[in-house]
PDB file of C-alpha atoms in Angstrom:
ATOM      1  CA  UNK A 717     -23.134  -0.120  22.994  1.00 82.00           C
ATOM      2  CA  UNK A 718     -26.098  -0.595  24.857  1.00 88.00           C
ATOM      3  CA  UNK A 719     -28.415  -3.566  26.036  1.00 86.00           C
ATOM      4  CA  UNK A 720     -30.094  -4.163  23.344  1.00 92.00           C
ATOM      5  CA  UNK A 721     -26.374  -3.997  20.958  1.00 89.00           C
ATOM      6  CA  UNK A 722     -25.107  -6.582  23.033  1.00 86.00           C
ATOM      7  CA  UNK A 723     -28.126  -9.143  23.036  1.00 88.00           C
ATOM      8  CA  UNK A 724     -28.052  -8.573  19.284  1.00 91.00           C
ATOM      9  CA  UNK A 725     -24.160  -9.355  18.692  1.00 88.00           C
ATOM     10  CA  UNK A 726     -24.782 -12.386  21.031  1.00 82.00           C
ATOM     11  CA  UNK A 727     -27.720 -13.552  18.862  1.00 86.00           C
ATOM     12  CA  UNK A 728     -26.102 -13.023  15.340  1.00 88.00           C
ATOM     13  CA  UNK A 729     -22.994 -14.611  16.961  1.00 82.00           C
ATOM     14  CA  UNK A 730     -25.035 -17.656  17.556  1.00 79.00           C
ATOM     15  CA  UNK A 731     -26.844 -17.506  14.117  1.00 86.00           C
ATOM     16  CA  UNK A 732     -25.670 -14.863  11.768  1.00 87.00           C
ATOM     17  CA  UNK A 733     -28.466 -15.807   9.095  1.00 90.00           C
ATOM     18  CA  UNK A 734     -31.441 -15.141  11.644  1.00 92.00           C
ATOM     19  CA  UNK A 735     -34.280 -12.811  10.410  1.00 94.00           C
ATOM     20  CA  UNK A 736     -34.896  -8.774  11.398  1.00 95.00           C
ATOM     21  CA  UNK A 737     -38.064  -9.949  12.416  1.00 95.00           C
ATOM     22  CA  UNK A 738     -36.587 -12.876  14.641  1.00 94.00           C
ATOM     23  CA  UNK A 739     -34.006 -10.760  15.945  1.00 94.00           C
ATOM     24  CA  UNK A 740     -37.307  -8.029  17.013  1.00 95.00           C
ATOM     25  CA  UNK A 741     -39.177 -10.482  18.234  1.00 95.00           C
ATOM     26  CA  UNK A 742     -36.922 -11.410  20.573  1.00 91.00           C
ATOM     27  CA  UNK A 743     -35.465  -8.789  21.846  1.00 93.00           C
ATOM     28  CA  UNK A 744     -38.558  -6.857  21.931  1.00 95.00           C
ATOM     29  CA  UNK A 745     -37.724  -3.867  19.650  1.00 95.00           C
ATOM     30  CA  UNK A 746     -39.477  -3.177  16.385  1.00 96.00           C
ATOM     31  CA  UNK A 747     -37.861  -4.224  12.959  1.00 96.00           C
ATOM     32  CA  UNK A 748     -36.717  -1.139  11.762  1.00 96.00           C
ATOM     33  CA  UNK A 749     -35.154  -0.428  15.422  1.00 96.00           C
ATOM     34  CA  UNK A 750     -33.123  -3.733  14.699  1.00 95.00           C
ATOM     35  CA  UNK A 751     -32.708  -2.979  11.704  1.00 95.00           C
ATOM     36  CA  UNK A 752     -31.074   0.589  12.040  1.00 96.00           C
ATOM     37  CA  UNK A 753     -28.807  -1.138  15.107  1.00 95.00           C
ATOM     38  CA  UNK A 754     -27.608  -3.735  13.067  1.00 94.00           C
ATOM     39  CA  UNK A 755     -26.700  -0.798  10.281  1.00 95.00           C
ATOM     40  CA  UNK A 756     -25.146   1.233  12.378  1.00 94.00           C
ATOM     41  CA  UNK A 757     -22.963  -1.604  14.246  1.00 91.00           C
ATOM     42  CA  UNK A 758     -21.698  -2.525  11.130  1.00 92.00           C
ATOM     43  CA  UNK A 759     -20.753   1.064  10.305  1.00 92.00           C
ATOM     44  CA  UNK A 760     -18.874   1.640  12.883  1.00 92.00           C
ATOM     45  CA  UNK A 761     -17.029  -1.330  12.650  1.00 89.00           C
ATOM     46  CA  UNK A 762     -18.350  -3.087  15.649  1.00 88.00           C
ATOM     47  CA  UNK A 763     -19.287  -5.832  13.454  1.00 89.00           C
ATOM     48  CA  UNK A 764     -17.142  -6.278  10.442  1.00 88.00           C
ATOM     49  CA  UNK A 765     -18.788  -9.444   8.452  1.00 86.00           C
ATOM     50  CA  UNK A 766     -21.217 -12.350   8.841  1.00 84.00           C
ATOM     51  CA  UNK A 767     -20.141 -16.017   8.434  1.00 77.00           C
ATOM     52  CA  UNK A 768     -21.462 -19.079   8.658  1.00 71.00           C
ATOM     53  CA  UNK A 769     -19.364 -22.773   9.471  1.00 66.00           C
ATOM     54  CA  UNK A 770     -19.283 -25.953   7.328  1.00 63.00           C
ATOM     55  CA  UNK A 771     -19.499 -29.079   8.598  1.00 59.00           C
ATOM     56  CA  UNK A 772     -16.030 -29.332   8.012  1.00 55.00           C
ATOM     57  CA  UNK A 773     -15.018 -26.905  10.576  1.00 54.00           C
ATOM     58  CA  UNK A 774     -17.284 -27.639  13.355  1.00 52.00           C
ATOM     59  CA  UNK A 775     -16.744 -31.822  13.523  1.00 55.00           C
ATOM     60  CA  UNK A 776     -14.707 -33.197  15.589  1.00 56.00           C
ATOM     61  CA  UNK A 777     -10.620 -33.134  14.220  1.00 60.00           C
ATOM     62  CA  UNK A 778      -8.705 -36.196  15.858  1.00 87.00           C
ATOM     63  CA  UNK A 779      -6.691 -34.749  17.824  1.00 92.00           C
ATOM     64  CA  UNK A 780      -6.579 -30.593  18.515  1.00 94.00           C
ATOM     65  CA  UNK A 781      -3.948 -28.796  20.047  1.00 96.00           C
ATOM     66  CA  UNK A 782      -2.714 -25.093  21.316  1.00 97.00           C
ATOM     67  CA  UNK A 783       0.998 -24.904  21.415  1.00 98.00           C
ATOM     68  CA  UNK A 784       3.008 -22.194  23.131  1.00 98.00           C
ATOM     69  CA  UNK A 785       6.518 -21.788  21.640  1.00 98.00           C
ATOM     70  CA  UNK A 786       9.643 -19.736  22.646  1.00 97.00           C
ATOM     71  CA  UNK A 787      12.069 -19.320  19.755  1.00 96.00           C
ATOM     72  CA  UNK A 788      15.611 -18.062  20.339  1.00 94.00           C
ATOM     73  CA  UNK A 789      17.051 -14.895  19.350  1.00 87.00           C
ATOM     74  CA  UNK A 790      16.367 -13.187  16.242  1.00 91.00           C
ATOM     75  CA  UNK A 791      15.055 -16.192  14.521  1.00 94.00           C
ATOM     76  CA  UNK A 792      11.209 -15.684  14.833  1.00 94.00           C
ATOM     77  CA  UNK A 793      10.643 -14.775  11.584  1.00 93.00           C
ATOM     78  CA  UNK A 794      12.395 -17.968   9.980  1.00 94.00           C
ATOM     79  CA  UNK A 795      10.890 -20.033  12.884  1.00 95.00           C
ATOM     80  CA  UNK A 796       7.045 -18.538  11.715  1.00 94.00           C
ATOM     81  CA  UNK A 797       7.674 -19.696   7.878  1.00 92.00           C
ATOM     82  CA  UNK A 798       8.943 -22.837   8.994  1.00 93.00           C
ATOM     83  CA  UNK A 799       5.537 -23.827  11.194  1.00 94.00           C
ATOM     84  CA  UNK A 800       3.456 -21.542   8.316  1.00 92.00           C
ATOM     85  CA  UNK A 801       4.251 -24.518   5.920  1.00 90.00           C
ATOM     86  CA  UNK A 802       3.231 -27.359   8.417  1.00 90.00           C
ATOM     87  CA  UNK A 803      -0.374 -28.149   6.904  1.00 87.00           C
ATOM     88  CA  UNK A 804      -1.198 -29.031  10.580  1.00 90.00           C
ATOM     89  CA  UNK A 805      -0.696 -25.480  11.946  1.00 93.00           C
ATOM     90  CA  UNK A 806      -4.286 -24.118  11.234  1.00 90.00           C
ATOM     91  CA  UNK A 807      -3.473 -20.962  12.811  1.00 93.00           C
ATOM     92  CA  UNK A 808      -0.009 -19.219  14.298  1.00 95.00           C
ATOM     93  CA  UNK A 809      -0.680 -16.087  16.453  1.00 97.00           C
ATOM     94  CA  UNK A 810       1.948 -14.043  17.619  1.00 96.00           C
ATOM     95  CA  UNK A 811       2.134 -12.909  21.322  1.00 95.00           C
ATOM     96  CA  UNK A 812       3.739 -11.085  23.847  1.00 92.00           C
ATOM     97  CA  UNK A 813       5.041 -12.433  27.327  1.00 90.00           C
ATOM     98  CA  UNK A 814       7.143 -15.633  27.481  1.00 93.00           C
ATOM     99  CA  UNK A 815       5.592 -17.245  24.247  1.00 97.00           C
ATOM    100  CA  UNK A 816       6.720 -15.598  21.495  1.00 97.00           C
ATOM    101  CA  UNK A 817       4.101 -17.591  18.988  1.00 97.00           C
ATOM    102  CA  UNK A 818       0.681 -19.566  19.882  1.00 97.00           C
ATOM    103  CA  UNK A 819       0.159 -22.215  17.099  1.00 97.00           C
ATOM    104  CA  UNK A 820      -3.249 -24.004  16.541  1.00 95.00           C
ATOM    105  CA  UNK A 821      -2.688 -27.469  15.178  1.00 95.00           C
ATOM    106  CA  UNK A 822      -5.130 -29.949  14.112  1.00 91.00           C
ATOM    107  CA  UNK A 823      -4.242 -33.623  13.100  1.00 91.00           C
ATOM    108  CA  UNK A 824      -5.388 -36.718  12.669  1.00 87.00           C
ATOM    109  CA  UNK A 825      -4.404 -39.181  15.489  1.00 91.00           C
ATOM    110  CA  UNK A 826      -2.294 -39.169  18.863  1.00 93.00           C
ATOM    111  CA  UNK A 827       0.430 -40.961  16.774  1.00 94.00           C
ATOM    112  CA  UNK A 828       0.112 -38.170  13.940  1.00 92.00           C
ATOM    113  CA  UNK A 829      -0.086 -35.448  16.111  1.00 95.00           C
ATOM    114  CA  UNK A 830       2.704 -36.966  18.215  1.00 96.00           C
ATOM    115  CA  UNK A 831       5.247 -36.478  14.599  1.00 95.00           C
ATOM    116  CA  UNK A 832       3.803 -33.484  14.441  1.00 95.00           C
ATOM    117  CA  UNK A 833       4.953 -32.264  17.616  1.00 96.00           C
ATOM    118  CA  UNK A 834       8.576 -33.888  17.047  1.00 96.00           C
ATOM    119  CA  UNK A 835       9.207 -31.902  13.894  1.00 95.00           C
ATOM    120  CA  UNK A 836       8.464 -28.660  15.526  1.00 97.00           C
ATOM    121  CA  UNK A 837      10.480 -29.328  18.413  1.00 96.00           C
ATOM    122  CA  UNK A 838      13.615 -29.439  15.762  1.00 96.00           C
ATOM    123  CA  UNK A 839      12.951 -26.346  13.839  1.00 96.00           C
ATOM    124  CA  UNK A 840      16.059 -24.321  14.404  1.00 95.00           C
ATOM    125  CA  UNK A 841      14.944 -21.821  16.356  1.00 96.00           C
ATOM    126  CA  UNK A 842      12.458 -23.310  18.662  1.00 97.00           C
ATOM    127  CA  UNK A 843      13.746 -23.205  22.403  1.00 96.00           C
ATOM    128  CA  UNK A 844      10.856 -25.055  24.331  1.00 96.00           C
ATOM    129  CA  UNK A 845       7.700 -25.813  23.460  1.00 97.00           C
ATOM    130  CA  UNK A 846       4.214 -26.421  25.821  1.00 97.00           C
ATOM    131  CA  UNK A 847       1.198 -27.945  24.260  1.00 97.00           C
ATOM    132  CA  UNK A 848      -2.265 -28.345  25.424  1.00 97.00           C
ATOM    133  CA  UNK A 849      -4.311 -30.573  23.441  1.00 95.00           C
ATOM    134  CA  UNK A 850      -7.910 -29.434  23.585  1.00 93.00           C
ATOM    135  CA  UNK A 851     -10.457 -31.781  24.626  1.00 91.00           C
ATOM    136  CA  UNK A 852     -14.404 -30.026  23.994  1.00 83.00           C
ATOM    137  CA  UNK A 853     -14.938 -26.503  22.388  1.00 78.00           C
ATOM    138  CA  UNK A 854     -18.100 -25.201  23.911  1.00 78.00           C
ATOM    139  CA  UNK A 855     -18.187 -22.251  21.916  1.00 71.00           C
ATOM    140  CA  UNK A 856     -16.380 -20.843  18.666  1.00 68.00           C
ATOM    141  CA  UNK A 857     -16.281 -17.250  17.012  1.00 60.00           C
ATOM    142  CA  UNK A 858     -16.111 -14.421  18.407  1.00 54.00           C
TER     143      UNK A 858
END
């Protein structure tokens, strides 16, 4: 990865649907220089699809939060179904260190989000819990 790879990831990160000839113009290369990079990144895997967002995902949710929980034991497997089948959990990550999981939730309202919280707190399984709700995303994708 060179330069020119990484100004082109960082545009089609920012708008995957923008044009070879966009992309040349600015970045100063010729089109079939773009487009041979762009080829080749997604060959080898540096770039494995393009996406676009609905308005759905990109408004603003009531309330959004990252939890960090610690489950006890041998349970995490029976803890991860549990929060799985919480429509609020948009996301559950695994991880190492003292979290064992990193849930994404999404809900409606403080007082929503607040039952939320209270019914993952009593999954069997769940030793503590620390959420952060999220206030502004600045920037989304990868």
């Amino acid at each position: 990865m060179d330069d020119l790879d990484t100004e082109l990831l960082s545009a089609l990160r920012h708008n995957a649907r923008i044009s070879v000839s966009s992309l040349a113009a600015m970045t100063g290369a010729s089109r079939a220089t773009v487009a041979a990079r762009i080829d080749r990144l997604v060959a080898s895997g540096t770039i494995v699809g393009f996406t676009i967002r609905t308005s759905h995902e990109t408004r603003s949710a009531g309330v959004r939060a990252i939890v960090m929980i610690e489950v006890l034991g041998k349970l995490a497997d029976r803890v991860a179904d549990q929060l799985r089948g919480l429509p609020q959990v948009r996301a559950l990550h695994s991880t190492n260190g003292k979290w064992d999981f990193v849930a994404e939730l999404e809900d409606r309202d403080l007082a929503s989000f607040d039952e939320t919280l209270r019914r993952i707190r009593l999954i069997n399984g769940i030793n503590s819990t620390e959420t952060n709700i999220l206030l502004k995303t600045s920037k989304t994708g990868f």
